[in-house]
CSV table of C-alpha atoms (C1' of nucleotides) in Angstrom, one decimal:
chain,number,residue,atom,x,y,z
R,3,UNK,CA,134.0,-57.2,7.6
R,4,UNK,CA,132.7,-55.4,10.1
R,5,UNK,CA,129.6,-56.5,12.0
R,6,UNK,CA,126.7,-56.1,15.0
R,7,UNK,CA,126.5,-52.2,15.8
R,8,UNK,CA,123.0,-52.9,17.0
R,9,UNK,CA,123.6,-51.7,20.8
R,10,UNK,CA,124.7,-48.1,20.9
R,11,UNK,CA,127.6,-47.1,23.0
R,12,UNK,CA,125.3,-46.5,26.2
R,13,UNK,CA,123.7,-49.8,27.5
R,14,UNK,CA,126.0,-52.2,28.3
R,15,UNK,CA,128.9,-51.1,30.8
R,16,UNK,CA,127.0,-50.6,34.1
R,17,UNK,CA,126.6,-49.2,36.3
R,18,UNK,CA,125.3,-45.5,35.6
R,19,UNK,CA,123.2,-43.5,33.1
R,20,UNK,CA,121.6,-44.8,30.5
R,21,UNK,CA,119.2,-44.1,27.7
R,22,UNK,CA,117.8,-44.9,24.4
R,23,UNK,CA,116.6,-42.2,21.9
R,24,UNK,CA,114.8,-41.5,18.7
R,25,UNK,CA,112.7,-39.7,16.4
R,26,UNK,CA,108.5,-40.6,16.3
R,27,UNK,CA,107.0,-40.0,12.9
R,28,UNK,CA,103.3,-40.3,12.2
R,29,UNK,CA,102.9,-44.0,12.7
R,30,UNK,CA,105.5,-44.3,15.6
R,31,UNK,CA,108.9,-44.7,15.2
R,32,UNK,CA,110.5,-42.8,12.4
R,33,UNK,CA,114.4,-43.2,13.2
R,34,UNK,CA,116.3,-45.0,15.7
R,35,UNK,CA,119.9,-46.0,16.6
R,36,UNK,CA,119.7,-49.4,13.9
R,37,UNK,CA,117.7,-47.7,11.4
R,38,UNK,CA,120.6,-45.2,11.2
R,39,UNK,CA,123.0,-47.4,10.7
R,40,UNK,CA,120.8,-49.7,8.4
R,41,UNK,CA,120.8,-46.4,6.3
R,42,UNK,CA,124.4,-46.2,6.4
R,43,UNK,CA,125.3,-49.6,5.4
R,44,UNK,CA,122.9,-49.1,2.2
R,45,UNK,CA,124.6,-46.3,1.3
R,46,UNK,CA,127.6,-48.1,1.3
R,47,UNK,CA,126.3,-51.5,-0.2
R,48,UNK,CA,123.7,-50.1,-2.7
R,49,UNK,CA,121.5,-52.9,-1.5
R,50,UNK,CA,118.8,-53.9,1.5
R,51,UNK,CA,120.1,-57.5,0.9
R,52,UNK,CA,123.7,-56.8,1.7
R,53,UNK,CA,123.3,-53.8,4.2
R,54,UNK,CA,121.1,-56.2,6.3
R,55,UNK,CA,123.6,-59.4,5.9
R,56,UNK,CA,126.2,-56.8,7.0
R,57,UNK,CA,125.1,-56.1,10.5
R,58,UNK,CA,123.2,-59.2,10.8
R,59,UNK,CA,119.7,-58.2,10.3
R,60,UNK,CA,117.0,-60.2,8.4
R,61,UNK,CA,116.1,-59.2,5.1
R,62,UNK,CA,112.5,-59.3,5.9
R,63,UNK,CA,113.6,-56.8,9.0
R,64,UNK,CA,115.6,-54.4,7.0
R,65,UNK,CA,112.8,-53.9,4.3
R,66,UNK,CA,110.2,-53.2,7.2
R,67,UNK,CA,112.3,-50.7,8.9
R,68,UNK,CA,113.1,-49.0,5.1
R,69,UNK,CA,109.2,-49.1,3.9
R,70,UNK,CA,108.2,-47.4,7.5
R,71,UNK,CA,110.6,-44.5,6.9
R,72,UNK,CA,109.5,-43.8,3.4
R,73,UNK,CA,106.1,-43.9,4.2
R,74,UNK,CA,106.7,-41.6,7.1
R,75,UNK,CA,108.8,-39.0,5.2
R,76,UNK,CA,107.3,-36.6,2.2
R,77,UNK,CA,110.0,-37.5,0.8
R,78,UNK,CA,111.9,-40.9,0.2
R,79,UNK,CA,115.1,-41.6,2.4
R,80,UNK,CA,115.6,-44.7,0.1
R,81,UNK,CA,114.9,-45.2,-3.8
R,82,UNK,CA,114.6,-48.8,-4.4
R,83,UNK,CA,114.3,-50.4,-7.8
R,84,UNK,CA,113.7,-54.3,-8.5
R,85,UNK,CA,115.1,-56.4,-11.4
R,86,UNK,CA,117.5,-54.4,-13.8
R,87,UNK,CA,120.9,-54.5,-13.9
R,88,UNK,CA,122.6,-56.5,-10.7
R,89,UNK,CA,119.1,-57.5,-10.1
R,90,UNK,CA,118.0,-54.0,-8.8
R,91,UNK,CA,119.3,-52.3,-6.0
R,92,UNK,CA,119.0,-49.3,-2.9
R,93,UNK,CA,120.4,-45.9,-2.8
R,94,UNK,CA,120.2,-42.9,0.0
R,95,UNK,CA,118.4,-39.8,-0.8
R,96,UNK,CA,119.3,-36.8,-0.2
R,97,UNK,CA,117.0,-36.9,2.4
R,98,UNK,CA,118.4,-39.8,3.9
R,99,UNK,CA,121.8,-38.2,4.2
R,100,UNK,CA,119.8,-35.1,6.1
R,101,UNK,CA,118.2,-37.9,8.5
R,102,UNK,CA,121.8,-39.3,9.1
R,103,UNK,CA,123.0,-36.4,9.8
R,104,UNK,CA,120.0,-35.1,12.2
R,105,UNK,CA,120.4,-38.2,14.2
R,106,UNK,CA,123.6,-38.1,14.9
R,107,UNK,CA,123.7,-34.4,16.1
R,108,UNK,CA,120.6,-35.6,18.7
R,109,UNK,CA,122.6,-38.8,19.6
R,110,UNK,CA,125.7,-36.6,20.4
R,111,UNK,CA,124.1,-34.1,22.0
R,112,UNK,CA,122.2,-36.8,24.5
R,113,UNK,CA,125.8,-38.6,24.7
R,114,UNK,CA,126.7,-35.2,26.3
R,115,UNK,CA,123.6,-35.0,28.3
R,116,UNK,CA,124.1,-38.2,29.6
R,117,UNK,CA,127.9,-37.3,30.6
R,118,UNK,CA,126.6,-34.1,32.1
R,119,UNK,CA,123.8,-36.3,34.2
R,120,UNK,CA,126.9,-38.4,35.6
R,121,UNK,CA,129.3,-35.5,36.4
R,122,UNK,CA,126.5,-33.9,38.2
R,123,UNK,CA,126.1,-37.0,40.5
R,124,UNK,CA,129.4,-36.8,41.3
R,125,UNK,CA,129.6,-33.7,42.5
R,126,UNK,CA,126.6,-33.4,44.5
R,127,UNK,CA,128.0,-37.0,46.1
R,128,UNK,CA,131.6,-35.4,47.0
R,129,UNK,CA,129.6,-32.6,48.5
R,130,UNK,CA,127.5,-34.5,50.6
R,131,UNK,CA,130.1,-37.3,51.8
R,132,UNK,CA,132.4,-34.0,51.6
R,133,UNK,CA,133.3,-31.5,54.0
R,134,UNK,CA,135.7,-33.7,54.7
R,135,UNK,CA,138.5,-31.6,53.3
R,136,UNK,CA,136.6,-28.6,53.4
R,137,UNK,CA,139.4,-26.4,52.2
R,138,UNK,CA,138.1,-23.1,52.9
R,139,UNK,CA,137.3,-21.6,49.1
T,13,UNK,CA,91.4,-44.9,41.8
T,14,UNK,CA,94.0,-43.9,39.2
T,15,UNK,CA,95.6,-46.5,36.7
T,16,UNK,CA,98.3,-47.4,34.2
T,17,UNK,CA,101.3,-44.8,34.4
T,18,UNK,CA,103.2,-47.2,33.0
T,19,UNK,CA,104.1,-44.8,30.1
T,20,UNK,CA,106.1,-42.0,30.7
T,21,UNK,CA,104.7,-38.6,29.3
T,22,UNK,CA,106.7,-38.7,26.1
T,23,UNK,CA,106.1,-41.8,24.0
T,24,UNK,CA,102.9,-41.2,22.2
T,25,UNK,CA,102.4,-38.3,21.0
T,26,UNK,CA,104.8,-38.0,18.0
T,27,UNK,CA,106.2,-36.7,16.0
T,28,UNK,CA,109.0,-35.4,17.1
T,29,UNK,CA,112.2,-36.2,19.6
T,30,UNK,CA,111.3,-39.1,21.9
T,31,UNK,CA,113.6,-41.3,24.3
T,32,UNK,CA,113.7,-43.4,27.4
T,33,UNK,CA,116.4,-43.0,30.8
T,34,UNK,CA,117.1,-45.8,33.3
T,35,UNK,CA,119.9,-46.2,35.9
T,36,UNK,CA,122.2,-49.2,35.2
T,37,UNK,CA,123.2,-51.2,38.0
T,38,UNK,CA,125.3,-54.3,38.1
T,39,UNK,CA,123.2,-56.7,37.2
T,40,UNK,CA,121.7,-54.3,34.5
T,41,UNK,CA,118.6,-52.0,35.1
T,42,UNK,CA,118.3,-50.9,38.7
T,43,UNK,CA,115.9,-47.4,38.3
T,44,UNK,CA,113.6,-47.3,35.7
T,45,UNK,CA,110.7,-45.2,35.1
T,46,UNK,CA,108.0,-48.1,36.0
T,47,UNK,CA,110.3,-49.1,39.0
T,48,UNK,CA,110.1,-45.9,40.2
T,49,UNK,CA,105.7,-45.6,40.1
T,50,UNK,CA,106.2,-49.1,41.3
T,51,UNK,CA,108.4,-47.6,44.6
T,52,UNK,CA,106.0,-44.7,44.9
T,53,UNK,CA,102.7,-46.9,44.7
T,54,UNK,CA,104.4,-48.9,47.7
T,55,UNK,CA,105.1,-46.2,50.2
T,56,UNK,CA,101.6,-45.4,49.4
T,57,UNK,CA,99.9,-48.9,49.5
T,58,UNK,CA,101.9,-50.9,52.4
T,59,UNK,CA,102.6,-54.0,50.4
T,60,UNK,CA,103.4,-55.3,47.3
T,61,UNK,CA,100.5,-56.6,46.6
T,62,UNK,CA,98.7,-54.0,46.6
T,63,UNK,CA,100.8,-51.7,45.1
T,64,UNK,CA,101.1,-54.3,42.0
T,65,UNK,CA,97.2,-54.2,41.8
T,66,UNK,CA,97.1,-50.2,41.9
T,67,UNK,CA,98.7,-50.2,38.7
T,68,UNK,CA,98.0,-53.1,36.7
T,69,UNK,CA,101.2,-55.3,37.4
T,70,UNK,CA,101.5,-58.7,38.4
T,71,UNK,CA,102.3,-59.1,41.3
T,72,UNK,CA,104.8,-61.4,40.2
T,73,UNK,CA,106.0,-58.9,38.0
T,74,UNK,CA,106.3,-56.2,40.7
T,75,UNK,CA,107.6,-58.5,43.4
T,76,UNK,CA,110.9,-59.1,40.7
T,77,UNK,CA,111.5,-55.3,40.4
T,78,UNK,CA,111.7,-55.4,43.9
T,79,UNK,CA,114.2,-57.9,44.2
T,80,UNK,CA,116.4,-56.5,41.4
T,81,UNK,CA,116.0,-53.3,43.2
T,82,UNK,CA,117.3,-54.3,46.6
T,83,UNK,CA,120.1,-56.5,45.1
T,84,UNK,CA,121.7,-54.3,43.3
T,85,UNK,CA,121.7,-51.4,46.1
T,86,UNK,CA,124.4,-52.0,49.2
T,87,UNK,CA,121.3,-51.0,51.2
T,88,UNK,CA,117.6,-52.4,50.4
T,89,UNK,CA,115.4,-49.6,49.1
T,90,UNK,CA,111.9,-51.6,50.2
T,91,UNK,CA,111.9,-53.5,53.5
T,92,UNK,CA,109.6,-56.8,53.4
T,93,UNK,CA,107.9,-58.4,56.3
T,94,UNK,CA,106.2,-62.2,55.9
T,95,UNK,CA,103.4,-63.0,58.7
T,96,UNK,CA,102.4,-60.7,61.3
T,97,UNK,CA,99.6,-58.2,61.8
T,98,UNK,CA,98.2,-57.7,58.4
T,99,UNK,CA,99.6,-60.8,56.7
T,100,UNK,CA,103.0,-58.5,56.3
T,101,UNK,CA,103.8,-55.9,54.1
T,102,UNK,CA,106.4,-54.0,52.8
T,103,UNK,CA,107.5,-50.3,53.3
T,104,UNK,CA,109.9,-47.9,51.7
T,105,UNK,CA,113.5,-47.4,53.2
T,106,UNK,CA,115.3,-43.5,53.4
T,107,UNK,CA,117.6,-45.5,50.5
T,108,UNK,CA,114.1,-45.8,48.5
T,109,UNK,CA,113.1,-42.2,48.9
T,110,UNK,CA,116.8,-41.3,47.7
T,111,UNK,CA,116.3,-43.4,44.2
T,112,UNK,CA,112.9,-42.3,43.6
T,113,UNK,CA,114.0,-38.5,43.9
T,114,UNK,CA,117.4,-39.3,42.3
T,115,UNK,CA,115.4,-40.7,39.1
T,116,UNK,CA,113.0,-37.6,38.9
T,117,UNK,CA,115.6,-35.3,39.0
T,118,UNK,CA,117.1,-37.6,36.3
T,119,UNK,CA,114.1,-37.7,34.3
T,120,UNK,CA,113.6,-34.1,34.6
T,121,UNK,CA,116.5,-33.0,33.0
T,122,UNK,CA,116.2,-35.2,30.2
T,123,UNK,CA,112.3,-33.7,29.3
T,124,UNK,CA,113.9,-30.6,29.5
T,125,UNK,CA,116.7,-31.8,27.4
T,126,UNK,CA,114.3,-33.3,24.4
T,127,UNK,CA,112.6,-29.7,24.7
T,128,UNK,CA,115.8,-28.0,24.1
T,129,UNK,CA,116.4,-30.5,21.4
T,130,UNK,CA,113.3,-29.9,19.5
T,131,UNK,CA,113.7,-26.0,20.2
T,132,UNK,CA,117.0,-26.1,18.4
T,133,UNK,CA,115.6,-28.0,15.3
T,134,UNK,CA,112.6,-25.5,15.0
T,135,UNK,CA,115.3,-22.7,14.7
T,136,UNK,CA,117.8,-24.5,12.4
T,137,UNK,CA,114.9,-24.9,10.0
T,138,UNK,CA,113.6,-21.2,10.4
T,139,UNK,CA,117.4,-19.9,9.5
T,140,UNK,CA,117.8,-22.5,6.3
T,141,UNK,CA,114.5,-22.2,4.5
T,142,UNK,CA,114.4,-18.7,6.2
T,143,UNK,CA,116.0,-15.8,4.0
T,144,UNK,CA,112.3,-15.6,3.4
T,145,UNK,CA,112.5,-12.4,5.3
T,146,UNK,CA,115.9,-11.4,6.4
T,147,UNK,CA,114.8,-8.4,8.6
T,148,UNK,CA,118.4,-7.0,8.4
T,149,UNK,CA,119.8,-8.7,11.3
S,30,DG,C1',95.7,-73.6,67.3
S,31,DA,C1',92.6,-71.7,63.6
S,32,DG,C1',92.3,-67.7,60.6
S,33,DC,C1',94.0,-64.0,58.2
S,34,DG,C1',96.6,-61.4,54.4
S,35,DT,C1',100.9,-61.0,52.9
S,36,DA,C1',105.6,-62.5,51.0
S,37,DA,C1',107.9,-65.8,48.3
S,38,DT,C1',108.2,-69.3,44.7
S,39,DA,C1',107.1,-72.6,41.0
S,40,DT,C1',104.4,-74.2,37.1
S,41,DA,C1',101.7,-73.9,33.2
S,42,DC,C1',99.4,-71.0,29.7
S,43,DA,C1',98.7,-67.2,26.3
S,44,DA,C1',99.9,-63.4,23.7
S,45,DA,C1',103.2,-61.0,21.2
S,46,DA,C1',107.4,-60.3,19.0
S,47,DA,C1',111.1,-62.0,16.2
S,48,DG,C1',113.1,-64.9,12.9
S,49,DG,C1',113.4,-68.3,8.9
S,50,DA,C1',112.3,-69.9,4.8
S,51,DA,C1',109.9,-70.0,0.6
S,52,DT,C1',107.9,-67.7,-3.4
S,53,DA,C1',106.5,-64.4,-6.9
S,54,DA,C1',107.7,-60.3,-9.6
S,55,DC,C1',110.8,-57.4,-11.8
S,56,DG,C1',114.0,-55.6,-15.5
S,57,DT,C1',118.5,-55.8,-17.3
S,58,DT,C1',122.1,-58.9,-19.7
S,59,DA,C1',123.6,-62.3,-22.8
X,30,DT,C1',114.1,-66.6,-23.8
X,31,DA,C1',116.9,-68.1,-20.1
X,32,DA,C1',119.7,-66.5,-16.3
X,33,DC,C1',120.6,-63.5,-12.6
X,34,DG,C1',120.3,-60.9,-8.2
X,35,DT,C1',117.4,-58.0,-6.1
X,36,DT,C1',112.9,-56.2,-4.2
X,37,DA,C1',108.5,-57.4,-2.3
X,38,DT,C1',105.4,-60.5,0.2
X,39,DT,C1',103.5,-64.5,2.6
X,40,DC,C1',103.4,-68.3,5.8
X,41,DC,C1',105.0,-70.8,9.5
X,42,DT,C1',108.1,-71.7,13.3
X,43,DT,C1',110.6,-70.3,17.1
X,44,DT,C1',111.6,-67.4,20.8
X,45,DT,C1',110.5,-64.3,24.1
X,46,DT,C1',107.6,-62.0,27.2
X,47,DG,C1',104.0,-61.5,30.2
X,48,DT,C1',100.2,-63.3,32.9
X,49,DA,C1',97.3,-66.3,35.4
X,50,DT,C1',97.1,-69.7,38.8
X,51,DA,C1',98.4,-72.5,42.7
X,52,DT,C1',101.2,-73.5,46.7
X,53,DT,C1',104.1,-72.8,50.7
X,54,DA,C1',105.7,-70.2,54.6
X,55,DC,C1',105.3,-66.7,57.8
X,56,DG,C1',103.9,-64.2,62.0
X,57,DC,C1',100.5,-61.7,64.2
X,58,DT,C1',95.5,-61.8,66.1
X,59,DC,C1',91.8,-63.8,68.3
DNA sequence: GAGCGTAATATACAAAAAGGAATAACGTTA
DNA sequence: TAACGTTATTCCTTTTTGTATATTACGCTC
């Protein structure tokens, strides 16, 4: 039972670069680091009432963050049905699979950014401090 | 009279790729984008105070950035006085100038980053619904 | 020593965001 | 038709966050 992915892998070791992104649809956010995942675990559990008890998330929370991406794509990232068999349930799209997957590409890429952005620092630092073992080239 | 930078550049206009930078230090954020104004709007304005007022910030508010600042860094990046001609006043330190050009550089990679970001979507969508008109290659 | 404008700090208040709990509606199943 | 588990929605409480206000201390100037 896994649990809590709110907090990406960035924000919490300190000190150094940090940095949050995400993806603004017409009425603000469209997708972010825990909607991601919030679509993940309803892939998985085939519900908003167990993908939100799985990472800790209200239901109340996890059906906002679901109805604001649906109404911000053409297209439906999540198909939810009420009553039926198992009392209803939530499935991914298609299109929610391509939002997964364009997320995650921009996350990686700005995990390399940010990696870049610290290497950089370095090396401007050792060649200011430098000079100190200037080795000829 | 100019007010309310508080925003940086990207967060409203949407859609598309958005995102926020900050500097961790060890006690959490040390450079942020409203830290930084905040240092700028103090080597302009002499004090705190003032500087606060300029942009809409309590000074209470402004006066805690300050603090966090100068903790976190082994030298203080604003220099405070209490009393004295003027009431006091505080001024910005060689160590401030350093942060507030270390962020922009920072921050100015990153815009350039979510604009090579967005660039690289545009084309990945142009190749896949593309074959529209293959001009040979 | 009185006056000045600032830093520094504490207290109380207001607005906003987040969370919890309760309820209705829904469509299968038995 | 009764039961079930889910979606969908509302209301209220709690927590957080920010702001406004007031007070003290400070050191120069006059």
């Amino acid at each position: 039972m896994h649990k809590k992915p709110k907090q990406p892998d960035q924000g919490k070791i300190s000190p150094g670069f940090r940095g949050r992104i995400w993806i603004d649809g017409k009425e603000g956010t469209f997708l972010g680091y825990g909607r991601i995942i919030l679509l993940e675990r309803i892939r998985e559990c085939g519900s908003i009432t167990k993908a939100a008890k799985s990472m800790e998330m209200s239901y109340r929370n996890a059906w906002e963050l679901v109805d604001s991406m649906n109404k911000q794509s053409s297209r439906q990232l999540v198909e939810t049905a009420t009553g039926g068999s198992g009392g209803g349930g939530a499935i991914l799209t298609d299109e929610g699979e391509k939002a997964i997957k364009l997320f995650w590409e921009f996350h990686e890429d700005f995990q390399n950014f940010l990696r870049r952005e610290e290497n950089k620092l370095m090396l401007s630092k050792s060649t200011q401090q430098g000079k100190i073992k200037n080795k000829g080239r």
